[in-house]
Structure formats: C-alpha cells, structure tokens
C-alpha cells in the first residue's frame, strides 16, 4: 500500500512556489492542452479528466521557479 505524497513533499520549496491555476488563464491553457491530447490520441484518461473538469481543476498546480518569477517581475 503506497502513501500519498503531497506536492509540497515532492518539491524543493526553497527554489519553487506552488500556485493554484484556478481562476487564471493557466486553467484554460491546461484544459486546451488536455483537449488537444484527447483529439490526437483518443486518450480515455484525457476524456475522463475533461468530463470531470470541475473536480479535477483544483488538482492541477503550477510549479513556478523563484528565479523565473523574479525575471518576470
């Protein structure tokens, strides 16, 4: 039986921030990428994610390196 490991435990938070994509243009970009993947591959998983988008959206996070964020600001 495997334990669930959180994103915080998987990332070096000293060098990256973890951000929600809900309510941002990133959410539409992710949805468009999954839609394109479905169109190109017929992926059942992609279809399932899109069919359950409201529940799945909060599970997507942006991993944003501090240095990249600094350059953008």
mmCIF file of N, CA and C in Angstrom:
data_model
loop_
_atom_site.group_PDB
_atom_site.id
_atom_site.type_symbol
_atom_site.label_atom_id
_atom_site.label_comp_id
_atom_site.label_asym_id
_atom_site.label_seq_id
_atom_site.Cartn_x
_atom_site.Cartn_y
_atom_site.Cartn_z
ATOM 1 N N UNK A 1 0.845 -1.174 0.000
ATOM 2 C CA UNK A 1 0.000 0.000 0.000
ATOM 3 C C UNK A 1 0.897 1.246 0.000
ATOM 4 N N UNK A 2 0.716 2.120 -0.970
ATOM 5 C CA UNK A 2 1.572 3.304 -1.058
ATOM 6 C C UNK A 2 0.917 4.502 -0.374
ATOM 7 N N UNK A 3 1.750 5.329 0.202
ATOM 8 C CA UNK A 3 1.268 6.535 0.865
ATOM 9 C C UNK A 3 1.145 7.643 -0.164
ATOM 10 N N UNK A 4 0.181 8.518 0.024
ATOM 11 C CA UNK A 4 0.014 9.666 -0.857
ATOM 12 C C UNK A 4 1.020 10.732 -0.435
ATOM 13 N N UNK A 5 1.804 11.196 -1.407
ATOM 14 C CA UNK A 5 2.817 12.209 -1.136
ATOM 15 C C UNK A 5 2.328 13.522 -1.727
ATOM 16 N N UNK A 6 2.307 14.567 -0.915
ATOM 17 C CA UNK A 6 1.816 15.861 -1.374
ATOM 18 C C UNK A 6 2.826 16.540 -2.291
ATOM 19 N N UNK A 7 2.346 17.502 -3.054
ATOM 20 C CA UNK A 7 3.225 18.272 -3.944
ATOM 21 C C UNK A 7 4.303 18.982 -3.141
ATOM 22 N N UNK A 8 3.955 19.455 -1.957
ATOM 23 C CA UNK A 8 4.927 20.145 -1.111
ATOM 24 C C UNK A 8 6.090 19.235 -0.733
ATOM 25 N N UNK A 9 5.793 17.947 -0.542
ATOM 26 C CA UNK A 9 6.829 16.989 -0.186
ATOM 27 C C UNK A 9 7.680 16.586 -1.390
ATOM 28 N N UNK A 10 7.142 16.756 -2.591
ATOM 29 C CA UNK A 10 7.846 16.367 -3.813
ATOM 30 C C UNK A 10 8.725 17.479 -4.369
ATOM 31 N N UNK A 11 8.520 18.694 -3.917
ATOM 32 C CA UNK A 11 9.213 19.848 -4.485
ATOM 33 C C UNK A 11 10.142 20.496 -3.469
ATOM 34 N N UNK A 12 11.201 21.089 -3.969
ATOM 35 C CA UNK A 12 12.095 21.878 -3.137
ATOM 36 C C UNK A 12 11.490 23.280 -3.046
ATOM 37 N N UNK A 13 10.765 23.525 -1.978
ATOM 38 C CA UNK A 13 10.064 24.803 -1.834
ATOM 39 C C UNK A 13 11.022 25.963 -1.604
ATOM 40 N N UNK A 14 12.299 25.675 -1.447
ATOM 41 C CA UNK A 14 13.298 26.727 -1.367
ATOM 42 C C UNK A 14 13.601 27.331 -2.726
ATOM 43 N N UNK A 15 13.219 26.616 -3.795
ATOM 44 C CA UNK A 15 13.514 27.138 -5.129
ATOM 45 C C UNK A 15 12.285 27.306 -6.019
ATOM 46 N N UNK A 16 11.121 26.813 -5.571
ATOM 47 C CA UNK A 16 9.899 26.966 -6.368
ATOM 48 C C UNK A 16 8.718 27.333 -5.484
ATOM 49 N N UNK A 17 7.732 27.983 -6.087
ATOM 50 C CA UNK A 17 6.440 28.218 -5.453
ATOM 51 C C UNK A 17 5.440 27.287 -6.112
ATOM 52 N N UNK A 18 4.448 26.854 -5.363
ATOM 53 C CA UNK A 18 3.348 26.065 -5.896
ATOM 54 C C UNK A 18 2.115 26.951 -5.884
ATOM 55 N N UNK A 19 1.491 27.107 -7.055
ATOM 56 C CA UNK A 19 0.355 28.012 -7.178
ATOM 57 C C UNK A 19 -0.833 27.295 -7.805
ATOM 58 N N UNK A 20 -2.013 27.647 -7.337
ATOM 59 C CA UNK A 20 -3.243 27.142 -7.935
ATOM 60 C C UNK A 20 -3.404 27.755 -9.325
ATOM 61 N N UNK A 21 -4.002 27.003 -10.230
ATOM 62 C CA UNK A 21 -4.286 27.572 -11.549
ATOM 63 C C UNK A 21 -5.757 27.961 -11.670
ATOM 64 N N UNK A 22 -6.533 27.668 -10.636
ATOM 65 C CA UNK A 22 -7.958 28.022 -10.675
ATOM 66 C C UNK A 22 -8.118 29.533 -10.819
ATOM 67 N N UNK A 23 -9.033 29.935 -11.685
ATOM 68 C CA UNK A 23 -9.318 31.347 -11.858
ATOM 69 C C UNK A 23 -8.249 32.095 -12.637
ATOM 70 N N UNK A 24 -7.341 31.384 -13.285
ATOM 71 C CA UNK A 24 -6.300 32.050 -14.058
ATOM 72 C C UNK A 24 -6.359 31.593 -15.509
ATOM 73 N N UNK A 25 -5.645 32.323 -16.359
ATOM 74 C CA UNK A 25 -5.596 31.918 -17.768
ATOM 75 C C UNK A 25 -4.892 30.573 -17.906
ATOM 76 N N UNK A 26 -4.086 30.203 -16.922
ATOM 77 C CA UNK A 26 -3.407 28.911 -16.954
ATOM 78 C C UNK A 26 -4.404 27.753 -16.970
ATOM 79 N N UNK A 27 -5.542 27.907 -16.296
ATOM 80 C CA UNK A 27 -6.552 26.848 -16.274
ATOM 81 C C UNK A 27 -7.050 26.565 -17.688
ATOM 82 N N UNK A 28 -7.273 27.606 -18.472
ATOM 83 C CA UNK A 28 -7.739 27.412 -19.850
ATOM 84 C C UNK A 28 -6.639 26.792 -20.706
ATOM 85 N N UNK A 29 -5.407 27.179 -20.481
ATOM 86 C CA UNK A 29 -4.278 26.597 -21.230
ATOM 87 C C UNK A 29 -4.192 25.097 -20.961
ATOM 88 N N UNK A 30 -4.300 24.707 -19.687
ATOM 89 C CA UNK A 30 -4.233 23.284 -19.329
ATOM 90 C C UNK A 30 -5.401 22.533 -19.960
ATOM 91 N N UNK A 31 -6.592 23.103 -19.877
ATOM 92 C CA UNK A 31 -7.767 22.453 -20.477
ATOM 93 C C UNK A 31 -7.586 22.289 -21.988
ATOM 94 N N UNK A 32 -7.075 23.321 -22.642
ATOM 95 C CA UNK A 32 -6.839 23.253 -24.089
ATOM 96 C C UNK A 32 -5.805 22.181 -24.433
ATOM 97 N N UNK A 33 -4.747 22.068 -23.625
ATOM 98 C CA UNK A 33 -3.730 21.048 -23.867
ATOM 99 C C UNK A 33 -4.303 19.634 -23.710
ATOM 100 N N UNK A 34 -5.134 19.445 -22.696
ATOM 101 C CA UNK A 34 -5.744 18.129 -22.488
ATOM 102 C C UNK A 34 -6.718 17.823 -23.620
ATOM 103 N N UNK A 35 -7.476 18.828 -24.054
ATOM 104 C CA UNK A 35 -8.395 18.651 -25.174
ATOM 105 C C UNK A 35 -7.638 18.258 -26.440
ATOM 106 N N UNK A 36 -6.539 18.932 -26.697
ATOM 107 C CA UNK A 36 -5.711 18.615 -27.869
ATOM 108 C C UNK A 36 -5.155 17.195 -27.767
ATOM 109 N N UNK A 37 -4.700 16.826 -26.580
ATOM 110 C CA UNK A 37 -4.192 15.471 -26.354
ATOM 111 C C UNK A 37 -5.279 14.437 -26.661
ATOM 112 N N UNK A 38 -6.490 14.705 -26.199
ATOM 113 C CA UNK A 38 -7.616 13.805 -26.468
ATOM 114 C C UNK A 38 -7.856 13.678 -27.966
ATOM 115 N N UNK A 39 -7.861 14.821 -28.657
ATOM 116 C CA UNK A 39 -8.100 14.809 -30.103
ATOM 117 C C UNK A 39 -7.038 14.004 -30.845
ATOM 118 N N UNK A 40 -5.791 14.126 -30.425
ATOM 119 C CA UNK A 40 -4.682 13.470 -31.124
ATOM 120 C C UNK A 40 -4.524 11.996 -30.776
ATOM 121 N N UNK A 41 -4.913 11.625 -29.553
ATOM 122 C CA UNK A 41 -4.621 10.266 -29.086
ATOM 123 C C UNK A 41 -5.852 9.425 -28.776
ATOM 124 N N UNK A 42 -6.999 10.073 -28.590
ATOM 125 C CA UNK A 42 -8.183 9.323 -28.175
ATOM 126 C C UNK A 42 -8.086 8.838 -26.737
ATOM 127 N N UNK A 43 -7.234 9.470 -25.934
ATOM 128 C CA UNK A 43 -6.977 9.055 -24.559
ATOM 129 C C UNK A 43 -8.252 9.022 -23.720
ATOM 130 N N UNK A 44 -8.522 7.857 -23.137
ATOM 131 C CA UNK A 44 -9.690 7.741 -22.245
ATOM 132 C C UNK A 44 -9.484 8.557 -20.976
ATOM 133 N N UNK A 45 -8.232 8.631 -20.518
ATOM 134 C CA UNK A 45 -7.932 9.401 -19.295
ATOM 135 C C UNK A 45 -8.170 10.889 -19.535
ATOM 136 N N UNK A 46 -7.746 11.400 -20.686
ATOM 137 C CA UNK A 46 -7.975 12.807 -21.013
ATOM 138 C C UNK A 46 -9.476 13.087 -21.069
ATOM 139 N N UNK A 47 -10.231 12.186 -21.678
ATOM 140 C CA UNK A 47 -11.694 12.374 -21.743
ATOM 141 C C UNK A 47 -12.285 12.391 -20.345
ATOM 142 N N UNK A 48 -11.813 11.485 -19.483
ATOM 143 C CA UNK A 48 -12.326 11.423 -18.121
ATOM 144 C C UNK A 48 -12.012 12.724 -17.372
ATOM 145 N N UNK A 49 -10.803 13.229 -17.525
ATOM 146 C CA UNK A 49 -10.422 14.493 -16.870
ATOM 147 C C UNK A 49 -11.316 15.619 -17.343
ATOM 148 N N UNK A 50 -11.537 15.719 -18.647
ATOM 149 C CA UNK A 50 -12.396 16.786 -19.181
ATOM 150 C C UNK A 50 -13.845 16.613 -18.731
ATOM 151 N N UNK A 51 -14.326 15.380 -18.692
ATOM 152 C CA UNK A 51 -15.700 15.120 -18.231
ATOM 153 C C UNK A 51 -15.875 15.466 -16.756
ATOM 154 N N UNK A 52 -14.795 15.454 -16.006
ATOM 155 C CA UNK A 52 -14.831 15.738 -14.565
ATOM 156 C C UNK A 52 -14.053 17.008 -14.233
ATOM 157 N N UNK A 53 -13.995 17.930 -15.172
ATOM 158 C CA UNK A 53 -13.148 19.116 -15.048
ATOM 159 C C UNK A 53 -13.356 19.899 -13.749
ATOM 160 N N UNK A 54 -14.573 20.187 -13.311
ATOM 161 C CA UNK A 54 -14.720 20.969 -12.064
ATOM 162 C C UNK A 54 -14.053 20.309 -10.851
ATOM 163 N N UNK A 55 -14.079 18.981 -10.795
ATOM 164 C CA UNK A 55 -13.447 18.276 -9.689
ATOM 165 C C UNK A 55 -11.938 18.134 -9.890
ATOM 166 N N UNK A 56 -11.508 18.078 -11.133
ATOM 167 C CA UNK A 56 -10.090 17.857 -11.440
ATOM 168 C C UNK A 56 -9.268 19.146 -11.400
ATOM 169 N N UNK A 57 -9.847 20.265 -11.760
ATOM 170 C CA UNK A 57 -9.112 21.530 -11.835
ATOM 171 C C UNK A 57 -8.315 21.840 -10.569
ATOM 172 N N UNK A 58 -8.877 21.697 -9.378
ATOM 173 C CA UNK A 58 -8.089 22.013 -8.173
ATOM 174 C C UNK A 58 -6.866 21.112 -7.975
ATOM 175 N N UNK A 59 -6.798 19.999 -8.677
ATOM 176 C CA UNK A 59 -5.671 19.072 -8.516
ATOM 177 C C UNK A 59 -4.461 19.477 -9.356
ATOM 178 N N UNK A 60 -4.657 20.425 -10.275
ATOM 179 C CA UNK A 60 -3.548 20.917 -11.092
ATOM 180 C C UNK A 60 -2.883 22.089 -10.368
ATOM 181 N N UNK A 61 -1.568 22.085 -10.347
ATOM 182 C CA UNK A 61 -0.829 23.180 -9.725
ATOM 183 C C UNK A 61 0.281 23.648 -10.661
ATOM 184 N N UNK A 62 0.626 24.899 -10.515
ATOM 185 C CA UNK A 62 1.747 25.450 -11.274
ATOM 186 C C UNK A 62 2.977 25.413 -10.384
ATOM 187 N N UNK A 63 4.046 24.846 -10.903
ATOM 188 C CA UNK A 63 5.333 24.840 -10.203
ATOM 189 C C UNK A 63 6.126 25.992 -10.820
ATOM 190 N N UNK A 64 6.355 27.035 -10.032
ATOM 191 C CA UNK A 64 6.903 28.284 -10.531
ATOM 192 C C UNK A 64 8.269 28.556 -9.887
ATOM 193 N N UNK A 65 9.363 28.365 -10.626
ATOM 194 C CA UNK A 65 10.695 28.616 -10.060
ATOM 195 C C UNK A 65 10.854 30.070 -9.609
ATOM 196 N N UNK A 66 11.439 30.275 -8.449
ATOM 197 C CA UNK A 66 11.633 31.625 -7.907
ATOM 198 C C UNK A 66 12.393 32.520 -8.883
ATOM 199 N N UNK A 67 13.450 32.008 -9.486
ATOM 200 C CA UNK A 67 14.260 32.824 -10.400
ATOM 201 C C UNK A 67 13.453 33.265 -11.611
ATOM 202 N N UNK A 68 12.643 32.378 -12.161
ATOM 203 C CA UNK A 68 11.820 32.733 -13.315
ATOM 204 C C UNK A 68 10.787 33.788 -12.926
ATOM 205 N N UNK A 69 10.182 33.616 -11.761
ATOM 206 C CA UNK A 69 9.203 34.579 -11.264
ATOM 207 C C UNK A 69 9.848 35.957 -11.083
ATOM 208 N N UNK A 70 11.061 35.955 -10.542
ATOM 209 C CA UNK A 70 11.789 37.213 -10.327
ATOM 210 C C UNK A 70 12.046 37.926 -11.654
ATOM 211 N N UNK A 71 12.427 37.173 -12.672
ATOM 212 C CA UNK A 71 12.705 37.751 -14.000
ATOM 213 C C UNK A 71 11.425 38.352 -14.588
ATOM 214 N N UNK A 72 10.295 37.689 -14.392
ATOM 215 C CA UNK A 72 9.034 38.194 -14.932
ATOM 216 C C UNK A 72 8.562 39.459 -14.236
ATOM 217 N N UNK A 73 8.927 39.610 -12.967
ATOM 218 C CA UNK A 73 8.508 40.791 -12.232
ATOM 219 C C UNK A 73 9.419 41.925 -12.589
#
